[in-house]
PDB file of C-alpha atoms in Angstrom:
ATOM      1  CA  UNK A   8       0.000   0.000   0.000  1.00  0.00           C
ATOM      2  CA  UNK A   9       1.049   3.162  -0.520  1.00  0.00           C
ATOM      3  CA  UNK A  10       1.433   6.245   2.296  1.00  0.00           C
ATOM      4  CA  UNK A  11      -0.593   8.406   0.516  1.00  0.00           C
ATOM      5  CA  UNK A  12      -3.421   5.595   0.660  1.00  0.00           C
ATOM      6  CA  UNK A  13      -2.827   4.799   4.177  1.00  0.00           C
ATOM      7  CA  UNK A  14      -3.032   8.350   5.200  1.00  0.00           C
ATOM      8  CA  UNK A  15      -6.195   9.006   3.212  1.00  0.00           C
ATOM      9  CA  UNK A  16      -7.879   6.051   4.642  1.00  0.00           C
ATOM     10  CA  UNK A  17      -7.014   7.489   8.275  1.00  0.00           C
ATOM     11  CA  UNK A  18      -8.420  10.734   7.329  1.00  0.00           C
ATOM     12  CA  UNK A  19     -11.244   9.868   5.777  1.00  0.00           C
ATOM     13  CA  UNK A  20     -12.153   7.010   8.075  1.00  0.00           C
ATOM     14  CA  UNK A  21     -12.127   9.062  11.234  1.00  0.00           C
ATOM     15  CA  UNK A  22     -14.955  12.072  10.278  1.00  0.00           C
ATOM     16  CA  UNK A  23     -13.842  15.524  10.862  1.00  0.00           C
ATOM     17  CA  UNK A  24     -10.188  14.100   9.470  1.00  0.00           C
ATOM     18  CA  UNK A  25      -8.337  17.412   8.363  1.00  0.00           C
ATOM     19  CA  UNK A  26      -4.925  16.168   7.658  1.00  0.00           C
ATOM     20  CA  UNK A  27      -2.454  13.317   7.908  1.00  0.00           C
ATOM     21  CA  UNK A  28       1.543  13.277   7.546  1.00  0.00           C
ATOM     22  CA  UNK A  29       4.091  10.255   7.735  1.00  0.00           C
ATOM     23  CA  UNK A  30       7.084  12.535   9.031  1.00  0.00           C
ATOM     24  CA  UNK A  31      11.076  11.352  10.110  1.00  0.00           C
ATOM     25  CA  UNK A  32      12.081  12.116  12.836  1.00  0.00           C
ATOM     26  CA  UNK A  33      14.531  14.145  11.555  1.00  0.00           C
ATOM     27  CA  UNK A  34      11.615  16.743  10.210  1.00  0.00           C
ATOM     28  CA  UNK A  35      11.474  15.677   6.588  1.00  0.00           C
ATOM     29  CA  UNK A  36       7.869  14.688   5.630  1.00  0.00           C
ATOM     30  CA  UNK A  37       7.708  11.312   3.603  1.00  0.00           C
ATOM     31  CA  UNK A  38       4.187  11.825   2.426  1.00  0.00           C
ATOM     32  CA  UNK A  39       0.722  14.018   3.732  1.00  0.00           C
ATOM     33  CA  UNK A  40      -3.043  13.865   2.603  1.00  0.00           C
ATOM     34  CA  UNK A  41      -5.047  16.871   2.872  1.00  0.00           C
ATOM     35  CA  UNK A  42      -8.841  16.799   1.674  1.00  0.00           C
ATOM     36  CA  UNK A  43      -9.765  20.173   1.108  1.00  0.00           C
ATOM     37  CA  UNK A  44      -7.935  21.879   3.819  1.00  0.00           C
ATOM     38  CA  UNK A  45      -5.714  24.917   3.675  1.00  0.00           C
ATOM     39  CA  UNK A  46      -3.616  23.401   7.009  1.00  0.00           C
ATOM     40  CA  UNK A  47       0.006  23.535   6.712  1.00  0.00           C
ATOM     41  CA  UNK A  48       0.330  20.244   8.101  1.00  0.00           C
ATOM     42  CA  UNK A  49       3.893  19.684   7.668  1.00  0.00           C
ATOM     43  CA  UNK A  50       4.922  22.877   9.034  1.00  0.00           C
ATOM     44  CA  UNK A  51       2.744  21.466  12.218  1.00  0.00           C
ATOM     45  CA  UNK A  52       4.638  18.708  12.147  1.00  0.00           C
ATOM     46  CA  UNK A  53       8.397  20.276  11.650  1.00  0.00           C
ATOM     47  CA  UNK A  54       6.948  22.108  15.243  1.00  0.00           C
ATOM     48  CA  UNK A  55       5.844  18.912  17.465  1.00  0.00           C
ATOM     49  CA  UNK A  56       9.840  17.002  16.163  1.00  0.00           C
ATOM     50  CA  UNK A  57      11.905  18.199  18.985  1.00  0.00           C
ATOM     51  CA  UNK A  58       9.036  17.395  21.430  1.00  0.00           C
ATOM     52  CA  UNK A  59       8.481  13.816  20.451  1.00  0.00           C
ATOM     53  CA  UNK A  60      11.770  13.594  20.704  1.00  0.00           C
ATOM     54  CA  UNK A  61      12.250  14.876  24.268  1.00  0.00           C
ATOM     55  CA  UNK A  62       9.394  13.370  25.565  1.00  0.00           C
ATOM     56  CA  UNK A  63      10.718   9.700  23.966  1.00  0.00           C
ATOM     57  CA  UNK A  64      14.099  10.379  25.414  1.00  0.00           C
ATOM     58  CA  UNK A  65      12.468  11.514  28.688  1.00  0.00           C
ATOM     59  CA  UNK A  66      10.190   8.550  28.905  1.00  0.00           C
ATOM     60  CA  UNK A  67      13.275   6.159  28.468  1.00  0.00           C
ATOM     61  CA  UNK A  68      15.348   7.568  31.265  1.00  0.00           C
ATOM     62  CA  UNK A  69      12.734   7.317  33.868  1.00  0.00           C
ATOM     63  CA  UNK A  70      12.128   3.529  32.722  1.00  0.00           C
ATOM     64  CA  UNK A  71       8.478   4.228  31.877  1.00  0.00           C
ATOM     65  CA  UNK A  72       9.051   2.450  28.448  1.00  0.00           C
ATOM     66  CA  UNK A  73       8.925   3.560  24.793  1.00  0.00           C
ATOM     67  CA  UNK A  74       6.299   6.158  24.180  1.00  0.00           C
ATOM     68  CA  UNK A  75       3.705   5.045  21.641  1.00  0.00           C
ATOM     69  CA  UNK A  76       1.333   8.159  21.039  1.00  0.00           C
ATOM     70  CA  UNK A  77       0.601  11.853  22.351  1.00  0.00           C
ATOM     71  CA  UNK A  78      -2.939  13.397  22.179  1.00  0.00           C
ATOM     72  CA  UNK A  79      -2.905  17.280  22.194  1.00  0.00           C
ATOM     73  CA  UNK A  80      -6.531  19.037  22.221  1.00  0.00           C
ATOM     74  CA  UNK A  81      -6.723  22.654  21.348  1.00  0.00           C
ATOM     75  CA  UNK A  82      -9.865  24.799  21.099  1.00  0.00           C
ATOM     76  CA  UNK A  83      -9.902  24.259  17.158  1.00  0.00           C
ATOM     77  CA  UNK A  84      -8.604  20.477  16.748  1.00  0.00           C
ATOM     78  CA  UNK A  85      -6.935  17.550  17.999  1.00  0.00           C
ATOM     79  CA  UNK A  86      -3.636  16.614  17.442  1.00  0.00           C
ATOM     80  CA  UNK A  87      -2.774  12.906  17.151  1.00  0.00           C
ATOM     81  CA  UNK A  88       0.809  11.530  16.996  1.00  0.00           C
ATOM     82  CA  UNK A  89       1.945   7.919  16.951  1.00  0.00           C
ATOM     83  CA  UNK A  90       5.081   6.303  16.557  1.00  0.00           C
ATOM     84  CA  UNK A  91       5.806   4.069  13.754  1.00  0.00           C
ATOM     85  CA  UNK A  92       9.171   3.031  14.646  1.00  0.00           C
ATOM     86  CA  UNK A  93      12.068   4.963  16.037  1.00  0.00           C
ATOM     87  CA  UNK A  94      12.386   6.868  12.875  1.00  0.00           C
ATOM     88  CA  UNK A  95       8.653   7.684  12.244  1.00  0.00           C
ATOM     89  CA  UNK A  96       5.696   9.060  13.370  1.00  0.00           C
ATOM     90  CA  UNK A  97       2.059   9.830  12.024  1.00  0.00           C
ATOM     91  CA  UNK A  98       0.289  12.594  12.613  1.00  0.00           C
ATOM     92  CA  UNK A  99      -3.240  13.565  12.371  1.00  0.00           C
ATOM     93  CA  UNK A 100      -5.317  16.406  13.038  1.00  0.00           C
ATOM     94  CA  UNK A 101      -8.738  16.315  13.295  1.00  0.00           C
ATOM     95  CA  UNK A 102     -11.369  18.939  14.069  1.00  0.00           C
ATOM     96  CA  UNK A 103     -13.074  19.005  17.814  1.00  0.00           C
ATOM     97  CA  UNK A 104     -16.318  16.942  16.798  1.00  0.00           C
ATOM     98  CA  UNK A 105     -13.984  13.839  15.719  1.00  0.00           C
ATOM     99  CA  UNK A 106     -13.977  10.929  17.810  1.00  0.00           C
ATOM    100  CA  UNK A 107     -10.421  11.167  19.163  1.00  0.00           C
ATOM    101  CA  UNK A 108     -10.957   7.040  20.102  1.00  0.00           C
ATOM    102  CA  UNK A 109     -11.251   6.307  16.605  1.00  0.00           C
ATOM    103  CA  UNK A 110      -8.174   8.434  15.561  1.00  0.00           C
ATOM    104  CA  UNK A 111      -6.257   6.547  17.675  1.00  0.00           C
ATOM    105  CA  UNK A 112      -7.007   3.063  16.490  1.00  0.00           C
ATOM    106  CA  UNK A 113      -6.813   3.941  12.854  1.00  0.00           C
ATOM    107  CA  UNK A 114      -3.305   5.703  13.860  1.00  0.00           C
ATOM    108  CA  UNK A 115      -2.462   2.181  15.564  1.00  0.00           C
ATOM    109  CA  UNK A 116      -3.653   0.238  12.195  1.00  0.00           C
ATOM    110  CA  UNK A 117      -1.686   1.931  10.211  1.00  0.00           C
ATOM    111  CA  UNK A 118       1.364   2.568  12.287  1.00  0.00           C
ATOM    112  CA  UNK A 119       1.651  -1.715  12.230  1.00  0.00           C
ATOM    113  CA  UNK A 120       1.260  -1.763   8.192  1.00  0.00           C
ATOM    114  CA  UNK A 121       3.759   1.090   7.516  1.00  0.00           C
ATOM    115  CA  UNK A 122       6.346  -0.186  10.197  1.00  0.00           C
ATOM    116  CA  UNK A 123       5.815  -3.719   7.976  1.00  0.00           C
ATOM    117  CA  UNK A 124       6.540  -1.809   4.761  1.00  0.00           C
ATOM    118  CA  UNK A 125       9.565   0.668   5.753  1.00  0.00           C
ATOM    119  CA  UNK A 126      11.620  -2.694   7.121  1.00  0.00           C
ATOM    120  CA  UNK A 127      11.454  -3.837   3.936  1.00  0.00           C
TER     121      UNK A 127
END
């Protein structure tokens, strides 16, 4: 499959889906879907790198594991990250109606098929 499809079916399967990116964690976007939606998600993206890193480094010094996912709410959207590997994350924001629930699992769907695909 390719990202572009697995973002779009994240976005589109989650209602109220306003953007999706597969970014490194480096800051370099692999590939984003955006329906119809003037967000700059990469930009967004570029932002939350240093903290997902910080936070994953954090989390491993205090022995509380690897961190899998970060919610962030606003009073516009919600912000949903998850980990692919060490490498990769996903992002996607949603507006505030969207079931945040739903977000997740697609996120965790996905996040198994494109860890599959980038060990190849």
């Amino acid at each position: 499959m390719k990202f572009r499809d697995t973002l779009s079916n994240i976005v589109d399967g989650v209602g109220g889906g306003l953007g999706a990116v597969i970014m490194g964690c480096d800051g370099i976007a692999i590939d984003e879907y955006l329906p119809e939606s003037s967000l700059d998600i990469q930009a967004l993206a570029v932002e939350y790198v240093a903290v997902m890193n910080q936070t994953r480094n954090l989390a491993e010094s205090l022995g509380c594991g690897s961190m899998e996912e970060v919610c962030i709410s606003t009073s516009a959207a919600s912000i949903l990250i998850r980990y692919v590997n060490r490498d990769f994350f996903l992002v996607l924001v949603t507006d505030r109606n969207s079931s945040a629930g739903k977000g997740r699992f697609l996120l965790r769907q996905a996040s198994l098929r494109l860890r599959e695909e980038l060990e190849r």
